[in-house]
XYZ file of C-alpha atoms in Angstrom:
413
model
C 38.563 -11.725 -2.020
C 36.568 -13.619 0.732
C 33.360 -14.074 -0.246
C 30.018 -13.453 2.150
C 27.326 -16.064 3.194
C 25.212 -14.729 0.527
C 27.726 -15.147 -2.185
C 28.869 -18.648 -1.524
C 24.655 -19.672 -0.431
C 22.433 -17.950 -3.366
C 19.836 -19.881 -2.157
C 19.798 -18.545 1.502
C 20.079 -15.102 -0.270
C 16.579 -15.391 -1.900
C 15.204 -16.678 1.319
C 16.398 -14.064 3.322
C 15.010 -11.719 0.661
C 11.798 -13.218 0.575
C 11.928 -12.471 4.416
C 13.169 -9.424 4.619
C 10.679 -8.249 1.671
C 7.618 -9.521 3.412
C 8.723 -7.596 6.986
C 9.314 -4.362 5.087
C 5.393 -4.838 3.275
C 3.946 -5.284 7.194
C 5.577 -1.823 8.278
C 4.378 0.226 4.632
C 0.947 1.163 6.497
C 1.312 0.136 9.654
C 2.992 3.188 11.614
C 0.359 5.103 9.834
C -2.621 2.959 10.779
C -1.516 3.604 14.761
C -1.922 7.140 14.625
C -5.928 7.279 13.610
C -7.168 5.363 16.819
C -5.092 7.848 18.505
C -7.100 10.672 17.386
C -9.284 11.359 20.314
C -6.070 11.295 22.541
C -4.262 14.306 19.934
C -7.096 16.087 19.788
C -7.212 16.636 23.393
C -3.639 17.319 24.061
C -2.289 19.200 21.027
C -6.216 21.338 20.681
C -6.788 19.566 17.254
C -10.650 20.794 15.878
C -12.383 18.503 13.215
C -10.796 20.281 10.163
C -7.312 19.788 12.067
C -8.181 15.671 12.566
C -9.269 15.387 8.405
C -6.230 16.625 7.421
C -4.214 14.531 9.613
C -6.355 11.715 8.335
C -6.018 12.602 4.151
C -2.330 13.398 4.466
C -0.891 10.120 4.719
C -2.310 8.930 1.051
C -1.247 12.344 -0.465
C 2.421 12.195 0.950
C 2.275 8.537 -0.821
C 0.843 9.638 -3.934
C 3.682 12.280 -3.439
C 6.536 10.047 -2.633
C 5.396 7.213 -5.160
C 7.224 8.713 -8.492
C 9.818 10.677 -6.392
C 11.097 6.929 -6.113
C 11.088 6.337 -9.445
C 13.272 10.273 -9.913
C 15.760 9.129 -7.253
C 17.003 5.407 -8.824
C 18.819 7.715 -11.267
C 20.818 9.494 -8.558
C 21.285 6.255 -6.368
C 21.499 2.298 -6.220
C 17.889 1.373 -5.639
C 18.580 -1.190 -2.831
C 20.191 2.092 -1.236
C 17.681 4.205 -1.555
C 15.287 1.954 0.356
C 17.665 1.891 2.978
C 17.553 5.632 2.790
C 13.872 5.947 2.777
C 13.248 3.807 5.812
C 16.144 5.672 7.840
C 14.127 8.770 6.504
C 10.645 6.826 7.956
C 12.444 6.804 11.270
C 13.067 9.842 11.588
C 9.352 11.083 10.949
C 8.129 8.862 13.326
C 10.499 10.300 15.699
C 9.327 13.298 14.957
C 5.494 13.214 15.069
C 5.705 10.862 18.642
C 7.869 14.395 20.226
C 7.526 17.673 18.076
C 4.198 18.465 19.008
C 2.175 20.314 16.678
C 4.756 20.789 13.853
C 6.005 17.056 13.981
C 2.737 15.603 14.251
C 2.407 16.915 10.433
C 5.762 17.001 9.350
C 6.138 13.804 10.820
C 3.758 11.952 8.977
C 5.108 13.875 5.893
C 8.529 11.938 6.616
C 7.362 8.574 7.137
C 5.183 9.058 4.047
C 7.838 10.021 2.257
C 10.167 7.046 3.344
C 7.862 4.098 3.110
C 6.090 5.632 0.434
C 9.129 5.821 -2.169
C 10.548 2.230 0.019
C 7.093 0.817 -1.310
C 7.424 2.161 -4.895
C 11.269 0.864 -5.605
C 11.330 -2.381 -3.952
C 8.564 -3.729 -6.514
C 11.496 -3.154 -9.308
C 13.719 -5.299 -7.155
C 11.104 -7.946 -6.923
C 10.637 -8.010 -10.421
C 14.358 -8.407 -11.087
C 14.666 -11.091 -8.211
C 11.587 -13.344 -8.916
C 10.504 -12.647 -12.448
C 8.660 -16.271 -12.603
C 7.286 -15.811 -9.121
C 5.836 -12.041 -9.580
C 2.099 -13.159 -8.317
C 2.879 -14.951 -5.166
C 5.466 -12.390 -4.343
C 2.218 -9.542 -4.785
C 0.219 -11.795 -3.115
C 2.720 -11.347 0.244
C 3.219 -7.882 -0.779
C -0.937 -7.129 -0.290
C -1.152 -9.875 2.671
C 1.495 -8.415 4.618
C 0.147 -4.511 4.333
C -3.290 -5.511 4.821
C -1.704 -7.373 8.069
C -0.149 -4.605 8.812
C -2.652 -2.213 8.904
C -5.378 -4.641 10.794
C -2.223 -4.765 14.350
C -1.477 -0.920 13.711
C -4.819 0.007 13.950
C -6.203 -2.596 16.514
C -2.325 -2.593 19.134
C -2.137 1.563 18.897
C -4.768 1.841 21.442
C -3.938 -0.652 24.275
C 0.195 -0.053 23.229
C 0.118 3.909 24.223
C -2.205 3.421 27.419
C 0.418 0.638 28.364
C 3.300 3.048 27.991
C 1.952 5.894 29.518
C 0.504 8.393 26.495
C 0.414 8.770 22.735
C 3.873 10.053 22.334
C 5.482 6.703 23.424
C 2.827 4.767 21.758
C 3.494 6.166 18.488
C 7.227 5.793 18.789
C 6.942 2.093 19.880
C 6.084 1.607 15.721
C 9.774 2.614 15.231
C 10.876 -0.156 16.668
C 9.759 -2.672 13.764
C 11.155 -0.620 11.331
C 14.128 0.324 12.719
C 14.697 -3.567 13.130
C 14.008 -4.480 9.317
C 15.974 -1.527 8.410
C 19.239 -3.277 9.706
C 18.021 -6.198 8.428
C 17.717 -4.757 5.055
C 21.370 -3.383 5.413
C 22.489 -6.709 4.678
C 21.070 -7.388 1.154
C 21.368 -3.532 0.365
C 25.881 -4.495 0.342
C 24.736 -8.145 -1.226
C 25.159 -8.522 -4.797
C 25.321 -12.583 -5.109
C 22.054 -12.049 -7.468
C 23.117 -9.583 -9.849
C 20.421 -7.167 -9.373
C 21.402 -3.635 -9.756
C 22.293 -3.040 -5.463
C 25.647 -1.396 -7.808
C 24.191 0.472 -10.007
C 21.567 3.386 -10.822
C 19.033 3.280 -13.094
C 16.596 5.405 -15.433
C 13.050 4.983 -14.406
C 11.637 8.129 -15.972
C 7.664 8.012 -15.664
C 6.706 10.528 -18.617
C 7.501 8.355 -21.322
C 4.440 6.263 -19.633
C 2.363 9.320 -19.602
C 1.785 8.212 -23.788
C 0.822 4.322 -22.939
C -2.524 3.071 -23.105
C -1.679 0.300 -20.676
C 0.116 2.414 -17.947
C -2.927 4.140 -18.024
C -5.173 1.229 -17.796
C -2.889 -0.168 -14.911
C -2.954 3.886 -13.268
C -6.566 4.463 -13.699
C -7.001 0.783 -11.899
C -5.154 1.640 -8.921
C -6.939 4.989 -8.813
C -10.271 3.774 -8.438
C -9.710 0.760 -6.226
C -7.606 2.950 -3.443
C -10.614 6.026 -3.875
C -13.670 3.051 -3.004
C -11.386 1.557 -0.442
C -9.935 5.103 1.319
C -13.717 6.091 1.285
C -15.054 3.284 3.075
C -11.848 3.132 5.594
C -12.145 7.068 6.194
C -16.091 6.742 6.795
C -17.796 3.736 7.571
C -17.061 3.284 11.436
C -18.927 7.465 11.334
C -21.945 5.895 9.376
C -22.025 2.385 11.480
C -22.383 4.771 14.493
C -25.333 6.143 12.808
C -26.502 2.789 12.396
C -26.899 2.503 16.116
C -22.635 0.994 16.597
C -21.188 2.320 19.634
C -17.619 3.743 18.835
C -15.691 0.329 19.981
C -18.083 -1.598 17.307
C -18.256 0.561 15.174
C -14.476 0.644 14.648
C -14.298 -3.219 14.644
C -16.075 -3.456 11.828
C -13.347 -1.809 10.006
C -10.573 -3.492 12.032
C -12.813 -7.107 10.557
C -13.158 -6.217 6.902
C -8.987 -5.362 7.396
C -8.245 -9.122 8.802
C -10.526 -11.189 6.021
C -8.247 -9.513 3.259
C -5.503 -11.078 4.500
C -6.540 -14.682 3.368
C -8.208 -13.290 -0.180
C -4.745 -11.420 -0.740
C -2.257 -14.378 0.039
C -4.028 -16.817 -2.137
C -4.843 -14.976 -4.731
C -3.333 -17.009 -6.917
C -5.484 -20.059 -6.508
C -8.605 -17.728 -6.556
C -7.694 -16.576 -9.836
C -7.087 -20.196 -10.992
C -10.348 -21.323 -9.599
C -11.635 -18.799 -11.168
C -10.579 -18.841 -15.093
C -7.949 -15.388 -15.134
C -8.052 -12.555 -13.333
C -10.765 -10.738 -15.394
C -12.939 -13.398 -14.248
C -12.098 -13.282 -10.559
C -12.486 -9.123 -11.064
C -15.641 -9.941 -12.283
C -16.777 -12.041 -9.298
C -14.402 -9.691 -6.445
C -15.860 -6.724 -7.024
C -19.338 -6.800 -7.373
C -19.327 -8.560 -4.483
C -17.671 -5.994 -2.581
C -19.979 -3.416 -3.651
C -22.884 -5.752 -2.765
C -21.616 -6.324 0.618
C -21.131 -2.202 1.039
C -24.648 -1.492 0.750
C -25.788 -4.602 2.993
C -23.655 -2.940 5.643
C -25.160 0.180 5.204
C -28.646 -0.722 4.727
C -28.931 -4.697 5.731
C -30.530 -5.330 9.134
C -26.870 -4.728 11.692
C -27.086 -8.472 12.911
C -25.863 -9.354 9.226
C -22.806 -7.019 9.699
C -19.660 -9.692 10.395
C -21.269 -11.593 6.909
C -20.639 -8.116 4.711
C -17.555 -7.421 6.595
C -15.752 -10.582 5.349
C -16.997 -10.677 1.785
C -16.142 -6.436 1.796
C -12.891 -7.426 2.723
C -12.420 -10.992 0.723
C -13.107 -9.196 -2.107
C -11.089 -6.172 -1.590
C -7.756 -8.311 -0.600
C -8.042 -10.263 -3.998
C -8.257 -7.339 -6.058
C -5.615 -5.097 -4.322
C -3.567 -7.975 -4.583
C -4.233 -7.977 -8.549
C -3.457 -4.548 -8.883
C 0.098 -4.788 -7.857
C 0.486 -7.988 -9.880
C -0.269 -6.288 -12.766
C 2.171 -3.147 -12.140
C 4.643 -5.523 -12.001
C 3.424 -7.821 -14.675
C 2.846 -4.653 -16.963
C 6.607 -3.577 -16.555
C 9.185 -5.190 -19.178
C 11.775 -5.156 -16.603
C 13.049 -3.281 -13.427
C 13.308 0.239 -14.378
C 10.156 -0.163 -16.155
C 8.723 -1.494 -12.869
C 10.026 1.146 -11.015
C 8.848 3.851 -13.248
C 5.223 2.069 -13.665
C 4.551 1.835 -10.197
C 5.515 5.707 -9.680
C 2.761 6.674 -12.296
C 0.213 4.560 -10.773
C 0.597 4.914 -7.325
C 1.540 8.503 -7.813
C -2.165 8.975 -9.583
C -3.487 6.256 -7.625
C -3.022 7.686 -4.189
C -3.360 11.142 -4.719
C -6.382 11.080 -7.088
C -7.856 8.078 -5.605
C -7.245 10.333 -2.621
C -9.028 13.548 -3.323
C -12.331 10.901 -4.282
C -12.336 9.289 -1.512
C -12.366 12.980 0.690
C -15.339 13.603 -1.693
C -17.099 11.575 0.849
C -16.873 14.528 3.749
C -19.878 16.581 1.323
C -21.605 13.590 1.887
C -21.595 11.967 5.254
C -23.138 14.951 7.267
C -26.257 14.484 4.924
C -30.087 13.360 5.661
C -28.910 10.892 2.939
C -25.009 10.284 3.858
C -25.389 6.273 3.702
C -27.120 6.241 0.732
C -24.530 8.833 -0.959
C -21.263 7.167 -0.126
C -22.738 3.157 -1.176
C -23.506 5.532 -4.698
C -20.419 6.685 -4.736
C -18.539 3.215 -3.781
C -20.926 1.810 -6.530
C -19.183 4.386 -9.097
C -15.888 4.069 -8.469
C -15.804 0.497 -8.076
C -17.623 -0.292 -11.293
C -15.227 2.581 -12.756
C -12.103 0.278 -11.336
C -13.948 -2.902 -12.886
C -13.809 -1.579 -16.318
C -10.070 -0.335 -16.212
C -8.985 -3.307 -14.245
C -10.251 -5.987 -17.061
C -8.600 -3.056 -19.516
C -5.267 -3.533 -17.636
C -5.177 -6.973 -17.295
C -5.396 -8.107 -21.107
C -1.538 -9.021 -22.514
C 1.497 -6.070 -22.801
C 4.126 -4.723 -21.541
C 5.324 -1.303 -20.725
C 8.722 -0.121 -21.096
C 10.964 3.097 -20.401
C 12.240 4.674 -23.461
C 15.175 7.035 -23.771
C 18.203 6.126 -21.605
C 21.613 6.254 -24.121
C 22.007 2.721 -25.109
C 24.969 2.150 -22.498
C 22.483 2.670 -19.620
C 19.967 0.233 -20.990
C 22.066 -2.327 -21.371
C 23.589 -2.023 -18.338
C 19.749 -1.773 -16.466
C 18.990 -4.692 -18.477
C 21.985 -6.609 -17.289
C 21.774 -4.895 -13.440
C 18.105 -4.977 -13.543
């Protein structure tokens, strides 16, 4: 049988995965980022009221939290290089959807694409681990640079893209064009099987034997906490930087800011946590910082602003990048990974969530600034104390498959 390029060139294959990978990781947040600058532009064509706009707002990171473990349900019905394919098809089609079915598709819309890149987000870290099991923390680092990238063009293009084509509709569907691009791109390793990963085979992620793990817990509770203090922030500080004195275009810069400096904490994380002794020790250094910088841009003189807004975001893109090291790190081998990053990022996203909404009580308050640095103070110091939990040696594995199917996901996998 003639063999493909990626058969006879295994080396091209891991490039081209590495690629691929790191195009996928720009699009996880970035069609979803577009939409919220948008929001004045909905709310005066479709009749959206405030309590309309928040749930447009929260339902993206419940759809993930949703989607998250339905990956890790769906590698037993279907090859997981497949169902990625799937998902982003099924991403597609939201966005589709939301840019022309007015009301209904606005919602069910961003149901779909959560769906898609949510569970195309959850599976592919499996694949990763199976791929580059030496190379897990540079290819997390990517992971976290690239959907930190991502978000910073979705959320600072979405604006000057739709008045460019004419209206929100178009301007949301322009983000399918990305996609739809490393979708067919994806195609190709999806067939490929020149590095014995499991693109033939199925395989049993269940997350409930996890449920009784101290250190799936540890890893879950991490990614709960760090996703509630960042959603909060993300969700309110432009509102509370306008009440600082910020006009709107400012005041949403300083998000858009804060977004960019992750980028460079996140893609050399590695070296940070070299420099700085493990990555307890750079958790110990990240995140105090990053609460310190929250309350100087709440309560600093606004001058000092673009100083907090880098270390905020420095420290925030080394310790997101940390979390998903350690899902993968914590996982004994693909299913495992699969099946761990379900749990967390199911709990993580719709828990972390939920905290972060906890904020709307507070913002509208005499003392709104002062109540949502408290509560970033909480669940920061909360995500400190699981994070150095997680990050001390073990490994978590899926138990229960018959013996066939464990061999063959160890083989596969």
């Amino acid at each position: 049988m003639k063999r493909g390029l990626s058969e006879t060139h295994p080396h091209f294959h891991r490039v081209y995965f590495v690629v691929v990978f790191l195009l996928i990781c720009l699009n996880l947040r970035m069609s979803f980022s577009a939409a919220d600058p948008l929001l004045v532009m909905l709310e005066r064509d479709l009749h959206l009221d405030l309590k309309d706009s928040g749930v447009f707002a929260v339902l993206p990171v419940m759809v993930l939290g949703i989607a998250s473990p339905l990956g890790a349900r769906l590698v037993d019905y279907t090859r997981p290089r497949m169902l990625i394919l799937y998902s982003m098809c099924l991403a597609l089609a939201g966005i589709l959807w939301r840019s022309y079915g007015g009301m209904s598709g606005l919602y069910g819309g961003m149901v779909l694409i959560g769906l898609g890149l949510g569970v195309t987000g959850s599976v592919i870290l499996g694949i990763v681990k199976q791929v580059f099991p030496k190379h897990v923390a540079w290819m997390m680092s990517g992971y976290t640079a690239c959907v930190c990238m991502g978000t910073a063009i979705g959320s600072a293009s979405a604006e000057p893209v739709a008045l460019w084509l004419g209206g929100w509709r178009s301007g949301l569907a322009f983000w399918g064009i990305s996609l739809a691009v490393v979708t067919l791109l994806w195609l190709f390793l999806a067939r490929s099987h020149s590095d014995g990963s499991a693109a033939y085979h199925t395989l049993k992620a269940p997350v409930i034997p996890l449920l009784k793990k101290k250190t799936a817990w540890m890893v879950s509770l991490f990614y709960l906490f760090r996703v509630a203090g960042a959603y909060l922030l993300t969700i309110w500080l432009s509102s509370l930087m306008r009440r600082r004195g910020m006009d709107a275009v400012d005041s949403g810069f300083v998000m858009a800011f804060a977004t960019v400096c992750q980028i460079p904490a996140a893609l050399f994380s590695v070296w940070l946590i070299r420099l700085a002794g493990g990555k307890e020790q750079l958790m110990y250094w990240a995140i105090p910082l990053s609460v310190l910088s929250c309350w100087g841009l709440l309560f600093a003189p606004l001058h000092w602003w673009p100083v907090f807004a880098c270390i905020f975001g420095l420290g925030i893109g080394a310790v997101f990048s940390i979390g998903m090291s350690l899902i993968v790190e914590r996982a004994a081998d693909e299913a495992s990974t699969v099946a761990l990053s379900g749990m967390s990022q199911g709990i993580g996203f719709i828990c972390g969530g939920l905290l972060a909404w906890l904020g709307s009580l507070c913002v509208d308050h005499a003392h709104g600034d002062l109540l949502i640095a408290g509560l970033y103070t909480v669940y920061s110091m909360a995500g400190l104390y699981f994070g150095i939990k997680a990050a001390r040696p073990g490994v978590v594995s899926v138990d229960g498959p018959p013996p066939d199917m464990g061999r063959q996901a160890r083989q596969n996998g």
